[in-house]
Amino acid sequence: HDDNTVLVENSNWINNNLTTNPLYVVISEGEAKTSTILTLSTNKSTYTIGETIEVTGSLTDDEETGLTGKSIKIYVNNTLVDTVTTQGNNGSFSKNITANISGEVSIKAVFEGDEDYYSNNATENITVNKKTATITFAASKASYDLGETISLSGTLKSGNINIGSASVKIYDGDSLLDTVSTNASGAFSKSITASAVASKTYKAVYEGDNTYTSVTSSDVSVSIVKRTPTISLATSSASVAAGGSYTLSGALLYNSSGVGSASIKIYDG
């Protein structure tokens, strides 16, 4: 045996006699790993989609001595986004992450350990809010004649940002009239023929997406009324003799166009 073995007596009873046999056990004297302390923080607790999340932290041993040159894996909602390296006397690390997922978000830093130090991890939970969408919606005028084209238009924005390629639903009361798309300027429009005398209420609805909140416009009220034509009447002669004749003639017009197949009553007095 050598210096790394320890003698242990092994005793047995054989035929009523106690016998003792030497037993040597090998003792391993490898060095123990050192515990670690991993810290993690963000520059604030609530963000809006598109903002930068500033992640910072440090890795030290159990006596708070910084560990330099160690790999730290950064996860967002359990998805690895990057591996950074600790630096400086305090074992610090940092990572900037763009907030692109709304809701409750978990940020996790993981040190997987090595031959000298035990693994460790730390988690920071934050909230990421969607950007607030705003919508304008209006009709070109408040009253339309029967048969006219009702022009509805609006814009969809978030602050000074135009929200393009978004779907906006146009409602006539509670009935879906159409779904239109915004252009690069966030503008949308809908044309409707005023087909019946009525009072109408329209609204525009954007249901939101992963980036922007949903929003509903104010109601737009429109009246559809009967057409108001103009009528003219003239005589062929301002004065005729008794028994003479004259001709009455006229025209029924709407927006300078003749109104056909209309019954005209002519009164004397």
mmCIF file of C-alpha atoms in Angstrom:
data_model
loop_
_atom_site.group_PDB
_atom_site.id
_atom_site.type_symbol
_atom_site.label_atom_id
_atom_site.label_comp_id
_atom_site.label_asym_id
_atom_site.label_seq_id
_atom_site.Cartn_x
_atom_site.Cartn_y
_atom_site.Cartn_z
ATOM 1 C CA HIS A 1 0.000 0.000 0.000
ATOM 2 C CA ASP A 2 0.932 3.737 -0.281
ATOM 3 C CA ASP A 3 0.233 7.041 1.458
ATOM 4 C CA ASN A 4 -3.165 7.323 -0.244
ATOM 5 C CA THR A 5 -4.526 4.174 1.438
ATOM 6 C CA VAL A 6 -5.934 3.652 4.917
ATOM 7 C CA LEU A 7 -5.792 0.360 6.836
ATOM 8 C CA VAL A 8 -9.189 -0.869 8.042
ATOM 9 C CA GLU A 9 -9.513 -4.053 10.085
ATOM 10 C CA ASN A 10 -11.982 -6.622 8.787
ATOM 11 C CA SER A 11 -12.989 -9.125 11.537
ATOM 12 C CA ASN A 12 -14.913 -12.386 11.115
ATOM 13 C CA TRP A 13 -15.796 -15.341 13.400
ATOM 14 C CA ILE A 14 -14.638 -18.689 11.948
ATOM 15 C CA ASN A 15 -15.205 -21.872 13.968
ATOM 16 C CA ASN A 16 -15.740 -19.827 17.128
ATOM 17 C CA ASN A 17 -12.414 -18.051 16.544
ATOM 18 C CA LEU A 18 -12.188 -14.330 15.799
ATOM 19 C CA THR A 19 -9.978 -13.653 12.818
ATOM 20 C CA THR A 20 -8.821 -10.255 11.670
ATOM 21 C CA ASN A 21 -7.826 -9.496 8.050
ATOM 22 C CA PRO A 22 -6.244 -6.243 6.886
ATOM 23 C CA LEU A 23 -8.341 -4.181 4.372
ATOM 24 C CA TYR A 24 -6.915 -1.169 2.585
ATOM 25 C CA VAL A 25 -9.257 1.628 1.286
ATOM 26 C CA VAL A 26 -8.086 4.179 -1.330
ATOM 27 C CA ILE A 27 -8.759 7.793 -0.319
ATOM 28 C CA SER A 28 -9.129 10.442 -3.085
ATOM 29 C CA GLU A 29 -7.914 13.877 -2.066
ATOM 30 C CA GLY A 30 -9.149 15.972 -5.110
ATOM 31 C CA GLU A 31 -9.887 19.696 -4.502
ATOM 32 C CA ALA A 32 -13.573 20.717 -3.968
ATOM 33 C CA LYS A 33 -15.306 23.181 -6.315
ATOM 34 C CA THR A 34 -16.118 26.726 -5.170
ATOM 35 C CA SER A 35 -19.666 28.033 -4.915
ATOM 36 C CA THR A 36 -20.685 31.018 -7.045
ATOM 37 C CA ILE A 37 -22.961 34.032 -6.717
ATOM 38 C CA LEU A 38 -24.754 35.196 -9.895
ATOM 39 C CA THR A 39 -26.675 38.485 -9.970
ATOM 40 C CA LEU A 40 -28.970 39.780 -12.730
ATOM 41 C CA SER A 41 -30.943 43.004 -13.197
ATOM 42 C CA THR A 42 -32.614 45.172 -15.850
ATOM 43 C CA ASN A 43 -32.668 48.972 -16.064
ATOM 44 C CA LYS A 44 -36.451 49.024 -15.423
ATOM 45 C CA SER A 45 -39.362 46.641 -14.935
ATOM 46 C CA THR A 46 -41.784 47.764 -17.677
ATOM 47 C CA TYR A 47 -41.036 48.338 -21.359
ATOM 48 C CA THR A 48 -42.848 49.044 -24.612
ATOM 49 C CA ILE A 49 -42.344 46.981 -27.769
ATOM 50 C CA GLY A 50 -39.242 48.241 -29.590
ATOM 51 C CA GLU A 51 -37.466 49.597 -26.504
ATOM 52 C CA THR A 52 -34.013 48.393 -25.426
ATOM 53 C CA ILE A 53 -33.780 46.177 -22.357
ATOM 54 C CA GLU A 54 -30.451 46.810 -20.639
ATOM 55 C CA VAL A 55 -29.423 43.601 -18.873
ATOM 56 C CA THR A 56 -26.527 43.674 -16.384
ATOM 57 C CA GLY A 57 -25.130 41.286 -13.789
ATOM 58 C CA SER A 58 -22.046 39.815 -12.158
ATOM 59 C CA LEU A 59 -20.488 36.457 -11.294
ATOM 60 C CA THR A 60 -18.405 36.080 -8.101
ATOM 61 C CA ASP A 61 -17.199 33.278 -5.878
ATOM 62 C CA ASP A 62 -18.693 32.678 -2.444
ATOM 63 C CA GLU A 63 -16.416 35.374 -1.019
ATOM 64 C CA GLU A 64 -17.712 37.868 -3.618
ATOM 65 C CA THR A 65 -14.487 37.956 -5.594
ATOM 66 C CA GLY A 66 -15.232 38.660 -9.242
ATOM 67 C CA LEU A 67 -14.752 35.828 -11.728
ATOM 68 C CA THR A 68 -13.398 37.086 -15.059
ATOM 69 C CA GLY A 69 -13.571 35.355 -18.431
ATOM 70 C CA LYS A 70 -16.537 33.129 -17.597
ATOM 71 C CA SER A 71 -19.294 32.432 -20.146
ATOM 72 C CA ILE A 72 -22.829 33.534 -19.229
ATOM 73 C CA LYS A 73 -25.741 32.421 -21.377
ATOM 74 C CA ILE A 74 -28.657 34.875 -21.712
ATOM 75 C CA TYR A 75 -32.163 33.490 -22.300
ATOM 76 C CA VAL A 76 -35.446 35.273 -23.090
ATOM 77 C CA ASN A 77 -38.488 33.120 -22.313
ATOM 78 C CA ASN A 78 -36.170 30.081 -22.288
ATOM 79 C CA THR A 79 -34.776 30.880 -25.743
ATOM 80 C CA LEU A 80 -31.022 31.465 -25.911
ATOM 81 C CA VAL A 81 -30.295 34.910 -27.357
ATOM 82 C CA ASP A 82 -26.562 35.286 -26.686
ATOM 83 C CA THR A 83 -23.523 34.166 -24.690
ATOM 84 C CA VAL A 84 -21.508 36.932 -23.025
ATOM 85 C CA THR A 85 -18.246 36.909 -21.061
ATOM 86 C CA THR A 86 -17.658 38.294 -17.568
ATOM 87 C CA GLN A 87 -15.140 41.113 -17.323
ATOM 88 C CA GLY A 88 -13.283 43.239 -14.792
ATOM 89 C CA ASN A 89 -12.507 42.772 -11.125
ATOM 90 C CA ASN A 90 -16.178 42.336 -10.231
ATOM 91 C CA GLY A 91 -16.971 39.715 -12.912
ATOM 92 C CA SER A 92 -19.562 41.921 -14.566
ATOM 93 C CA PHE A 93 -21.460 41.250 -17.801
ATOM 94 C CA SER A 94 -24.088 43.102 -19.870
ATOM 95 C CA LYS A 95 -26.389 42.604 -22.825
ATOM 96 C CA ASN A 96 -28.825 44.916 -24.659
ATOM 97 C CA ILE A 97 -31.963 43.191 -25.942
ATOM 98 C CA THR A 98 -34.723 44.703 -28.097
ATOM 99 C CA ALA A 99 -38.177 44.158 -26.566
ATOM 100 C CA ASN A 100 -40.074 42.380 -29.355
ATOM 101 C CA ILE A 101 -42.401 40.115 -27.356
ATOM 102 C CA SER A 102 -45.352 41.598 -25.458
ATOM 103 C CA GLY A 103 -46.623 40.353 -22.121
ATOM 104 C CA GLU A 104 -44.757 38.933 -19.145
ATOM 105 C CA VAL A 105 -41.178 38.193 -20.218
ATOM 106 C CA SER A 106 -38.568 36.155 -18.345
ATOM 107 C CA ILE A 107 -34.863 36.983 -18.711
ATOM 108 C CA LYS A 108 -32.447 34.380 -17.386
ATOM 109 C CA ALA A 109 -28.647 34.318 -16.994
ATOM 110 C CA VAL A 110 -26.945 30.916 -16.695
ATOM 111 C CA PHE A 111 -23.394 30.032 -15.663
ATOM 112 C CA GLU A 112 -22.931 26.353 -16.465
ATOM 113 C CA GLY A 113 -19.967 25.914 -14.145
ATOM 114 C CA ASP A 114 -16.503 24.495 -14.840
ATOM 115 C CA GLU A 115 -13.862 22.378 -13.142
ATOM 116 C CA ASP A 116 -13.303 25.015 -10.472
ATOM 117 C CA TYR A 117 -16.721 26.610 -9.896
ATOM 118 C CA TYR A 118 -20.268 25.379 -9.427
ATOM 119 C CA SER A 119 -23.030 26.362 -11.873
ATOM 120 C CA ASN A 120 -25.580 29.026 -11.030
ATOM 121 C CA ASN A 121 -28.452 30.965 -12.608
ATOM 122 C CA ALA A 122 -30.572 34.045 -11.977
ATOM 123 C CA THR A 123 -33.915 35.225 -13.416
ATOM 124 C CA GLU A 124 -35.495 38.659 -13.833
ATOM 125 C CA ASN A 125 -39.157 39.051 -14.864
ATOM 126 C CA ILE A 126 -40.306 42.140 -16.769
ATOM 127 C CA THR A 127 -43.453 43.392 -18.503
ATOM 128 C CA VAL A 128 -43.456 44.442 -22.174
ATOM 129 C CA ASN A 129 -46.475 46.447 -23.351
ATOM 130 C CA LYS A 130 -47.733 46.836 -26.902
ATOM 131 C CA LYS A 131 -47.501 50.225 -28.586
ATOM 132 C CA THR A 132 -50.718 52.238 -28.325
ATOM 133 C CA ALA A 133 -52.579 52.604 -31.618
ATOM 134 C CA THR A 134 -54.854 55.565 -32.406
ATOM 135 C CA ILE A 135 -57.432 55.844 -35.176
ATOM 136 C CA THR A 136 -59.236 58.732 -36.845
ATOM 137 C CA PHE A 137 -62.371 58.190 -38.912
ATOM 138 C CA ALA A 138 -64.747 60.590 -40.655
ATOM 139 C CA ALA A 139 -67.183 61.051 -43.537
ATOM 140 C CA SER A 140 -66.652 63.702 -46.200
ATOM 141 C CA LYS A 141 -69.957 65.320 -45.112
ATOM 142 C CA ALA A 142 -72.823 64.710 -42.720
ATOM 143 C CA SER A 143 -75.699 64.421 -45.215
ATOM 144 C CA TYR A 144 -75.941 62.670 -48.571
ATOM 145 C CA ASP A 145 -78.651 62.591 -51.184
ATOM 146 C CA LEU A 146 -80.021 59.241 -52.216
ATOM 147 C CA GLY A 147 -77.701 57.690 -54.818
ATOM 148 C CA GLU A 148 -74.673 59.737 -53.841
ATOM 149 C CA THR A 149 -71.373 58.124 -52.850
ATOM 150 C CA ILE A 150 -70.610 58.202 -49.136
ATOM 151 C CA SER A 151 -66.871 58.723 -48.665
ATOM 152 C CA LEU A 152 -65.394 57.418 -45.415
ATOM 153 C CA SER A 153 -61.698 57.749 -44.574
ATOM 154 C CA GLY A 154 -59.290 57.602 -41.670
ATOM 155 C CA THR A 155 -55.729 57.046 -40.463
ATOM 156 C CA LEU A 156 -54.099 54.520 -38.129
ATOM 157 C CA LYS A 157 -51.062 55.655 -36.144
ATOM 158 C CA SER A 158 -49.003 55.054 -33.033
ATOM 159 C CA GLY A 159 -47.698 58.425 -31.947
ATOM 160 C CA ASN A 160 -45.957 59.813 -35.031
ATOM 161 C CA ILE A 161 -45.581 56.369 -36.585
ATOM 162 C CA ASN A 162 -47.869 55.432 -39.478
ATOM 163 C CA ILE A 163 -49.164 51.868 -39.214
ATOM 164 C CA GLY A 164 -49.119 50.511 -42.752
ATOM 165 C CA SER A 165 -50.404 47.214 -44.182
ATOM 166 C CA ALA A 166 -52.884 46.851 -41.318
ATOM 167 C CA SER A 167 -56.423 45.483 -41.604
ATOM 168 C CA VAL A 168 -59.225 47.842 -40.557
ATOM 169 C CA LYS A 169 -62.816 46.649 -40.324
ATOM 170 C CA ILE A 170 -65.602 49.061 -41.336
ATOM 171 C CA TYR A 171 -68.954 48.539 -39.629
ATOM 172 C CA ASP A 172 -72.437 49.793 -40.543
ATOM 173 C CA GLY A 173 -73.953 49.730 -37.079
ATOM 174 C CA ASP A 174 -73.109 46.266 -35.774
ATOM 175 C CA SER A 175 -72.826 44.718 -39.241
ATOM 176 C CA LEU A 176 -69.421 44.268 -40.838
ATOM 177 C CA LEU A 177 -69.411 46.210 -44.084
ATOM 178 C CA ASP A 178 -65.883 45.575 -45.346
ATOM 179 C CA THR A 179 -62.240 45.037 -44.333
ATOM 180 C CA VAL A 180 -59.743 47.457 -45.859
ATOM 181 C CA SER A 181 -55.977 47.859 -45.604
ATOM 182 C CA THR A 182 -53.935 50.885 -44.579
ATOM 183 C CA ASN A 183 -51.314 52.254 -46.964
ATOM 184 C CA ALA A 184 -47.753 53.280 -46.052
ATOM 185 C CA SER A 185 -49.116 56.511 -44.564
ATOM 186 C CA GLY A 186 -51.531 54.607 -42.341
ATOM 187 C CA ALA A 187 -54.496 55.887 -44.387
ATOM 188 C CA PHE A 188 -57.580 53.872 -45.333
ATOM 189 C CA SER A 189 -60.903 54.617 -47.043
ATOM 190 C CA LYS A 190 -64.233 53.134 -48.022
ATOM 191 C CA SER A 191 -66.842 54.330 -50.553
ATOM 192 C CA ILE A 192 -70.492 53.362 -50.186
ATOM 193 C CA THR A 193 -73.510 54.130 -52.358
ATOM 194 C CA ALA A 194 -76.351 55.808 -50.453
ATOM 195 C CA SER A 195 -78.994 53.332 -51.571
ATOM 196 C CA ALA A 196 -81.865 54.073 -49.181
ATOM 197 C CA VAL A 197 -83.164 56.977 -47.135
ATOM 198 C CA ALA A 198 -81.852 56.333 -43.609
ATOM 199 C CA SER A 199 -79.725 57.499 -40.727
ATOM 200 C CA LYS A 200 -76.443 55.571 -40.674
ATOM 201 C CA THR A 201 -73.746 55.055 -38.039
ATOM 202 C CA TYR A 202 -70.330 53.834 -39.165
ATOM 203 C CA LYS A 203 -67.207 52.922 -37.184
ATOM 204 C CA ALA A 204 -63.704 51.630 -37.915
ATOM 205 C CA VAL A 205 -62.065 48.880 -35.848
ATOM 206 C CA TYR A 206 -58.402 47.820 -35.725
ATOM 207 C CA GLU A 207 -58.021 44.566 -33.816
ATOM 208 C CA GLY A 208 -54.306 44.995 -33.072
ATOM 209 C CA ASP A 209 -51.367 42.610 -33.549
ATOM 210 C CA ASN A 210 -48.200 41.536 -31.728
ATOM 211 C CA THR A 211 -46.913 45.116 -31.753
ATOM 212 C CA TYR A 212 -49.930 47.449 -31.498
ATOM 213 C CA THR A 213 -53.014 47.582 -29.289
ATOM 214 C CA SER A 214 -56.539 47.294 -30.665
ATOM 215 C CA VAL A 215 -58.554 50.481 -31.145
ATOM 216 C CA THR A 216 -62.084 51.483 -32.199
ATOM 217 C CA SER A 217 -62.982 54.836 -33.738
ATOM 218 C CA SER A 218 -65.717 57.160 -32.597
ATOM 219 C CA ASP A 219 -69.062 56.667 -34.344
ATOM 220 C CA VAL A 220 -69.580 58.565 -37.595
ATOM 221 C CA SER A 221 -73.224 59.551 -38.179
ATOM 222 C CA VAL A 222 -74.528 60.101 -41.701
ATOM 223 C CA SER A 223 -77.988 61.030 -42.973
ATOM 224 C CA ILE A 224 -79.243 59.813 -46.335
ATOM 225 C CA VAL A 225 -82.079 61.987 -47.640
ATOM 226 C CA LYS A 226 -84.249 62.199 -50.736
ATOM 227 C CA ARG A 227 -82.913 64.169 -53.671
ATOM 228 C CA THR A 228 -84.123 67.751 -53.965
ATOM 229 C CA PRO A 229 -84.776 68.562 -57.638
ATOM 230 C CA THR A 230 -85.428 71.958 -59.208
ATOM 231 C CA ILE A 231 -88.325 72.716 -61.524
ATOM 232 C CA SER A 232 -88.796 75.501 -64.042
ATOM 233 C CA LEU A 233 -91.953 76.625 -65.834
ATOM 234 C CA ALA A 234 -92.374 79.185 -68.635
ATOM 235 C CA THR A 235 -95.022 80.320 -71.087
ATOM 236 C CA SER A 236 -94.601 80.874 -74.779
ATOM 237 C CA SER A 237 -96.299 84.249 -74.512
ATOM 238 C CA ALA A 238 -96.782 86.595 -71.614
ATOM 239 C CA SER A 239 -100.054 87.961 -73.130
ATOM 240 C CA VAL A 240 -102.573 86.360 -75.450
ATOM 241 C CA ALA A 241 -105.936 87.485 -76.809
ATOM 242 C CA ALA A 242 -109.148 85.860 -75.717
ATOM 243 C CA GLY A 243 -109.493 82.577 -77.477
ATOM 244 C CA GLY A 244 -105.776 82.511 -78.262
ATOM 245 C CA SER A 245 -103.426 79.782 -77.172
ATOM 246 C CA TYR A 246 -100.065 79.594 -75.492
ATOM 247 C CA THR A 247 -97.680 76.851 -74.477
ATOM 248 C CA LEU A 248 -96.390 76.058 -71.001
ATOM 249 C CA SER A 249 -93.056 74.273 -70.784
ATOM 250 C CA GLY A 250 -90.557 73.444 -68.103
ATOM 251 C CA ALA A 251 -87.843 71.104 -66.880
ATOM 252 C CA LEU A 252 -87.279 68.947 -63.806
ATOM 253 C CA LEU A 253 -83.581 68.821 -62.970
ATOM 254 C CA TYR A 254 -81.315 67.339 -60.332
ATOM 255 C CA ASN A 255 -77.709 68.518 -60.299
ATOM 256 C CA SER A 256 -78.232 69.971 -63.765
ATOM 257 C CA SER A 257 -79.388 66.597 -65.112
ATOM 258 C CA GLY A 258 -82.917 65.920 -66.269
ATOM 259 C CA VAL A 259 -85.190 63.747 -64.120
ATOM 260 C CA GLY A 260 -87.061 61.414 -66.443
ATOM 261 C CA SER A 261 -90.325 59.491 -66.038
ATOM 262 C CA ALA A 262 -91.599 61.906 -63.396
ATOM 263 C CA SER A 263 -95.246 63.029 -63.135
ATOM 264 C CA ILE A 264 -95.717 66.795 -63.175
ATOM 265 C CA LYS A 265 -98.993 68.383 -62.084
ATOM 266 C CA ILE A 266 -99.815 71.814 -63.570
ATOM 267 C CA TYR A 267 -102.244 74.006 -61.740
ATOM 268 C CA ASP A 268 -104.255 77.007 -62.914
ATOM 269 C CA GLY A 269 -104.328 79.316 -59.952
#
